[in-house]
Coordinates of N, CA, C and O in Angstrom, one line a residue:
X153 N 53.0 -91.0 -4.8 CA 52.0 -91.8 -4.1 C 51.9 -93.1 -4.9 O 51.8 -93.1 -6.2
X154 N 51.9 -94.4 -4.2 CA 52.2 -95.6 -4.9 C 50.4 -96.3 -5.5 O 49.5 -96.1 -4.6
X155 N 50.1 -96.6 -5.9 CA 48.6 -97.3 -6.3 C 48.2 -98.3 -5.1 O 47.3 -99.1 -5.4
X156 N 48.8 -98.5 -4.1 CA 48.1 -99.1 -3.2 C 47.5 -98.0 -2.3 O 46.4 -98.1 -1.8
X157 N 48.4 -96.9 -2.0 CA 47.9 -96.1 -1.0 C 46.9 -95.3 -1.9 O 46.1 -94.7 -1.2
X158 N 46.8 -95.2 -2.8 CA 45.8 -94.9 -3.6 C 44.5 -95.3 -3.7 O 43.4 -94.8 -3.9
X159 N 44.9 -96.6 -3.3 CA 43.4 -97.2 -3.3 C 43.1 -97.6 -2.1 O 42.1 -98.4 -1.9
X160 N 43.9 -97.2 -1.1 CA 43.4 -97.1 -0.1 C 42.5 -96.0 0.7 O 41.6 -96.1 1.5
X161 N 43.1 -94.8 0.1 CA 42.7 -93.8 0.2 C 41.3 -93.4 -1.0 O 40.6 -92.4 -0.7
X162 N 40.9 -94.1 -1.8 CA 39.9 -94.4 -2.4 C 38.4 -95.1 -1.8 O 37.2 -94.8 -2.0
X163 N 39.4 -96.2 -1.0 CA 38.0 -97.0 -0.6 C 37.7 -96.4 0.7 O 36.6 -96.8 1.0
X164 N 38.2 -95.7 1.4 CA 38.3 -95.4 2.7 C 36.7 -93.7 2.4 O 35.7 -93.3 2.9
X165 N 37.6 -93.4 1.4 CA 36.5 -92.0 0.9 C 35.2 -92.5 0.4 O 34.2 -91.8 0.6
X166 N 35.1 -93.6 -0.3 CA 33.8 -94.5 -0.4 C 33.3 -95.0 0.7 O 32.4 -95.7 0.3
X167 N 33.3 -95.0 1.8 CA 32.8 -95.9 2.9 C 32.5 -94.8 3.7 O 32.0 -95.0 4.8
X168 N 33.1 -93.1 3.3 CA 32.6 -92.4 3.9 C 31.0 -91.5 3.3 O 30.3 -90.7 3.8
X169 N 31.0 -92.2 2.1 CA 30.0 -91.5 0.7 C 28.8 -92.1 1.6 O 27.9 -91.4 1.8
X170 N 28.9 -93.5 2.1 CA 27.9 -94.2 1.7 C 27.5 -94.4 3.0 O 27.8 -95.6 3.3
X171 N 26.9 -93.7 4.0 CA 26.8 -94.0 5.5 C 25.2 -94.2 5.6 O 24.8 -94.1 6.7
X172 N 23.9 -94.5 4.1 CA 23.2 -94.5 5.1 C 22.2 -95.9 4.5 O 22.2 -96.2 3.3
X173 N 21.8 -96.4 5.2 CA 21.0 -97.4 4.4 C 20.1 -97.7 4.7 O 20.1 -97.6 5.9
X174 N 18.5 -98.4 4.1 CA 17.4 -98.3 4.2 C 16.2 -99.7 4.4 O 16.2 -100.6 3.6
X175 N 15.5 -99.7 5.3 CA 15.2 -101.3 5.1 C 13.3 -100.6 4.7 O 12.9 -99.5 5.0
X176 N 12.9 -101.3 4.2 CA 11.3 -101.2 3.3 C 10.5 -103.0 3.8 O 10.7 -104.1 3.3
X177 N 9.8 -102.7 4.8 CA 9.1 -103.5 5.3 C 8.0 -104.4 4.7 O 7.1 -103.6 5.1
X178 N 7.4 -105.3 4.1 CA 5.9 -105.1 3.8 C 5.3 -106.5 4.3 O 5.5 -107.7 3.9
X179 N 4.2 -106.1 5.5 CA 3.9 -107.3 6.2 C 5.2 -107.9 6.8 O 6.3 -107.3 6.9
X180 N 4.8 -109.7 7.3 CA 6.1 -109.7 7.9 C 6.4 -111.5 6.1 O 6.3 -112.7 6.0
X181 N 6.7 -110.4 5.3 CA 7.0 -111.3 4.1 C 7.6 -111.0 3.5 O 7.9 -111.7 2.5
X182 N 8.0 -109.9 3.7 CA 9.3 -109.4 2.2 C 10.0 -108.2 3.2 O 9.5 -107.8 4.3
X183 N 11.6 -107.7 2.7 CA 11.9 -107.0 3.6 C 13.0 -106.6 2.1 O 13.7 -107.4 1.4
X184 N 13.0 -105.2 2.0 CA 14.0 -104.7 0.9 C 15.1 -104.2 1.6 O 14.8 -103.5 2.5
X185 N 16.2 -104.3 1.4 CA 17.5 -103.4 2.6 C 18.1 -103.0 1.2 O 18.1 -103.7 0.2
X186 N 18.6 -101.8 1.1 CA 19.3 -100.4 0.3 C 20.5 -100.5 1.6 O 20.4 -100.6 2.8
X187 N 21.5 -100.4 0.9 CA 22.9 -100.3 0.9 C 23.4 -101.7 2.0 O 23.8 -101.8 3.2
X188 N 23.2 -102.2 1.3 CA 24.0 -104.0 1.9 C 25.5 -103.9 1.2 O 26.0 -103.9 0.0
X189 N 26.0 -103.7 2.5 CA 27.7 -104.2 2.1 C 28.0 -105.3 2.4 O 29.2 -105.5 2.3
X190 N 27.3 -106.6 2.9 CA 27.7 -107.7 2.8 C 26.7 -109.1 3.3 O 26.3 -109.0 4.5
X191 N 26.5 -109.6 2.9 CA 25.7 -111.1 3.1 C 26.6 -111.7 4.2 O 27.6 -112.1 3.6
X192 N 26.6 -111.8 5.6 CA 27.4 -113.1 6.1 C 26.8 -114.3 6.1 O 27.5 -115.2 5.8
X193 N 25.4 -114.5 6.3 CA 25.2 -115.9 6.3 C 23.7 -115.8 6.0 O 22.9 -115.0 6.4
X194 N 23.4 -117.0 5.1 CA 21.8 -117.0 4.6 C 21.0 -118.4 4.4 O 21.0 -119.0 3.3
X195 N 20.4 -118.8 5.2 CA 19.9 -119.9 4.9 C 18.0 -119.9 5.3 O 17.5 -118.8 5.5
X196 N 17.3 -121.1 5.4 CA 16.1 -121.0 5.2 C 15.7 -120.1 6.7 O 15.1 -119.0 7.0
X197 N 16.4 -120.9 7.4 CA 16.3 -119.7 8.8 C 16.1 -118.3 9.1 O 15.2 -117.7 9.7
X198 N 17.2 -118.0 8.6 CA 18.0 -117.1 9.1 C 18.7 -116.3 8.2 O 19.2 -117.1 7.3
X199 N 19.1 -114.9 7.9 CA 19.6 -114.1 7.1 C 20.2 -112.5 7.9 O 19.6 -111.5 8.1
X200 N 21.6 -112.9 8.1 CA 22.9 -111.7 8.4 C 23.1 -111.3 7.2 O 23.7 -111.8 6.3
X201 N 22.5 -109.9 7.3 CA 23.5 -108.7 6.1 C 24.2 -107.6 7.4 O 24.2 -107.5 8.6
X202 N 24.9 -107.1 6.3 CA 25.7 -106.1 7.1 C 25.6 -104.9 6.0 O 25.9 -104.9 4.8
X203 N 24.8 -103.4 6.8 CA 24.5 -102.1 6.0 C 25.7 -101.5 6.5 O 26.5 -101.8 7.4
X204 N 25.6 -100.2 5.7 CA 26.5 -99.3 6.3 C 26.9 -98.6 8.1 O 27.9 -97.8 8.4
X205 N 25.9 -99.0 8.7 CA 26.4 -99.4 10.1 C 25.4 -99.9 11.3 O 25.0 -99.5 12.4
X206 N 25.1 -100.9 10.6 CA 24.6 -102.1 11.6 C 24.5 -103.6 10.8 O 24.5 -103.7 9.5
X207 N 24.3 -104.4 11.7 CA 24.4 -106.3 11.2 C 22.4 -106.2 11.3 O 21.8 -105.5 12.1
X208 N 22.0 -107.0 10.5 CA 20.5 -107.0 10.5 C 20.4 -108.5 10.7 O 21.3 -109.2 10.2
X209 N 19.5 -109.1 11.5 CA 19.7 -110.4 11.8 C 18.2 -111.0 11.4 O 17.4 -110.7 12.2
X210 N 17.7 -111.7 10.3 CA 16.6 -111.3 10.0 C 16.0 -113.1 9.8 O 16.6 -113.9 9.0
X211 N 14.8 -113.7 10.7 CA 15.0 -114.9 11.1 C 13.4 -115.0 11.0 O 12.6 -114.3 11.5
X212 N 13.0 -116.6 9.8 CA 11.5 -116.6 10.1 C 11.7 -118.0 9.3 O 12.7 -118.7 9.5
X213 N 10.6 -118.5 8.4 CA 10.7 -120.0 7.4 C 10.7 -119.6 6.1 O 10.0 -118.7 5.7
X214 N 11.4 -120.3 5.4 CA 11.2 -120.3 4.3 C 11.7 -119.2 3.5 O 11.2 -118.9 2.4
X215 N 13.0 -118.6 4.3 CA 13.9 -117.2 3.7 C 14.2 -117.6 2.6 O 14.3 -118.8 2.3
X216 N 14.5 -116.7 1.8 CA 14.7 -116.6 0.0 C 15.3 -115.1 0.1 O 14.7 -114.1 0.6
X217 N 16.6 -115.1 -0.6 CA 17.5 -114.0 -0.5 C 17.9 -113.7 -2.1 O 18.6 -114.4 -2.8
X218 N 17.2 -112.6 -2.4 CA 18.0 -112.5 -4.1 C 18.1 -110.8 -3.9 O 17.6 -110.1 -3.1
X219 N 19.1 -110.5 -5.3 CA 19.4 -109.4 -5.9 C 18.7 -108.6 -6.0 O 17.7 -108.7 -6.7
X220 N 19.0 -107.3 -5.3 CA 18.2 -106.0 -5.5 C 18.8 -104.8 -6.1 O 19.0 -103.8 -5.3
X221 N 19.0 -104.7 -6.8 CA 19.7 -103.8 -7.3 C 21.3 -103.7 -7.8 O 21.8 -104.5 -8.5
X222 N 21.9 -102.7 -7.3 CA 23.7 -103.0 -7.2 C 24.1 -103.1 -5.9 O 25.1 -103.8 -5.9
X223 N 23.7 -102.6 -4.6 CA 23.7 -102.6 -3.5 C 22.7 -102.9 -2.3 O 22.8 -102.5 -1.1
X224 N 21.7 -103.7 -2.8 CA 20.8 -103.9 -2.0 C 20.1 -105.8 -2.3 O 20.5 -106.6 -3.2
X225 N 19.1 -106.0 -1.2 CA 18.7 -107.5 -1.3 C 17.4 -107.4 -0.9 O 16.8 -106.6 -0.2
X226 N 17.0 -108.8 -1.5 CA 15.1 -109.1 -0.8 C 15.1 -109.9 -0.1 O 15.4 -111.0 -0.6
X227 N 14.8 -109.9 1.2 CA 14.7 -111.3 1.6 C 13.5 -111.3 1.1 O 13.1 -110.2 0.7
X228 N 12.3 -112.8 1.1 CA 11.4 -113.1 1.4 C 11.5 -114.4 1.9 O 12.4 -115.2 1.9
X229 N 9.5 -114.3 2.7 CA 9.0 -115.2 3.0 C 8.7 -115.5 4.4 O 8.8 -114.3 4.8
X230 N 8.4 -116.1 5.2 CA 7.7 -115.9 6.7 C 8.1 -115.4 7.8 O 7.9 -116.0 8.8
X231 N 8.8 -113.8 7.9 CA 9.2 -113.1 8.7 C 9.0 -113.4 10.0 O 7.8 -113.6 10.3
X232 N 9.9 -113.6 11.2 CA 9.3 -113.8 12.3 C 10.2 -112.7 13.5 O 9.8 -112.6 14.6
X233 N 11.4 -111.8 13.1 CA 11.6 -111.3 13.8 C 12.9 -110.4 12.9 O 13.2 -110.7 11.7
X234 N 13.6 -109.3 13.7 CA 14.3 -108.7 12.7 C 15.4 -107.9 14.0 O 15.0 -107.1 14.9
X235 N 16.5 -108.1 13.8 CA 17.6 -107.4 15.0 C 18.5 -106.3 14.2 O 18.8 -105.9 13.1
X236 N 18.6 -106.1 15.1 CA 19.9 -104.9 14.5 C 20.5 -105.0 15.6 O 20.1 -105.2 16.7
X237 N 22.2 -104.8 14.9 CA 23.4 -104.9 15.8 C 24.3 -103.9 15.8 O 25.0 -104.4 14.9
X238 N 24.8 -102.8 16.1 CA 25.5 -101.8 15.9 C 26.7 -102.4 15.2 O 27.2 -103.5 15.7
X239 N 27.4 -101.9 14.1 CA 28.7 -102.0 13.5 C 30.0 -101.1 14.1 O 30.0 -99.9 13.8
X240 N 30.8 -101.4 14.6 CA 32.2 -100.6 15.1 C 32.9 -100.1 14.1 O 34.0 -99.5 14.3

């Protein structure tokens, strides 16, 4: 077996570990999400992460996006609504 199919077969077994992820609400001003596999887009608006299987679409004033951990993020700041989008 060659080290690419190796690590393919690696990441593939990791993405099956990690199926669940968690959002921690408080008021509509902070919002903690556990297991963020990816930031798509972040600005004062508006904030797209992508969990282990859905897109969170998370939109108010004054978003502020930092590090939560090894796998997770904070938004804060004036919460005004919050979507979820199923992942394929």
């Amino acid at each position: 077996m060659n080290i690419k199919k190796l690590a393919l077969k690696y990441e593939h077994a990791k993405s099956h570990l990690n199926r669940h992820s968690s959002l921690q609400i408080t008021d509509n001003s902070e919002i903690i999400a556990d297991g963020c596999r990816k930031i798509v887009s972040c600005d004062e608006s508006a904030v797209i992460i992508d969990q282990s299987r859905c897109r969170i679409t998370v939109t108010g004033n004054d978003l502020k996006l930092r590090n939560w951990g090894s796998d997770g993020v904070a938004i804060t700041g004036e919460i005004n609504s919050i979507e979820f989008t199923k992942l394929l």
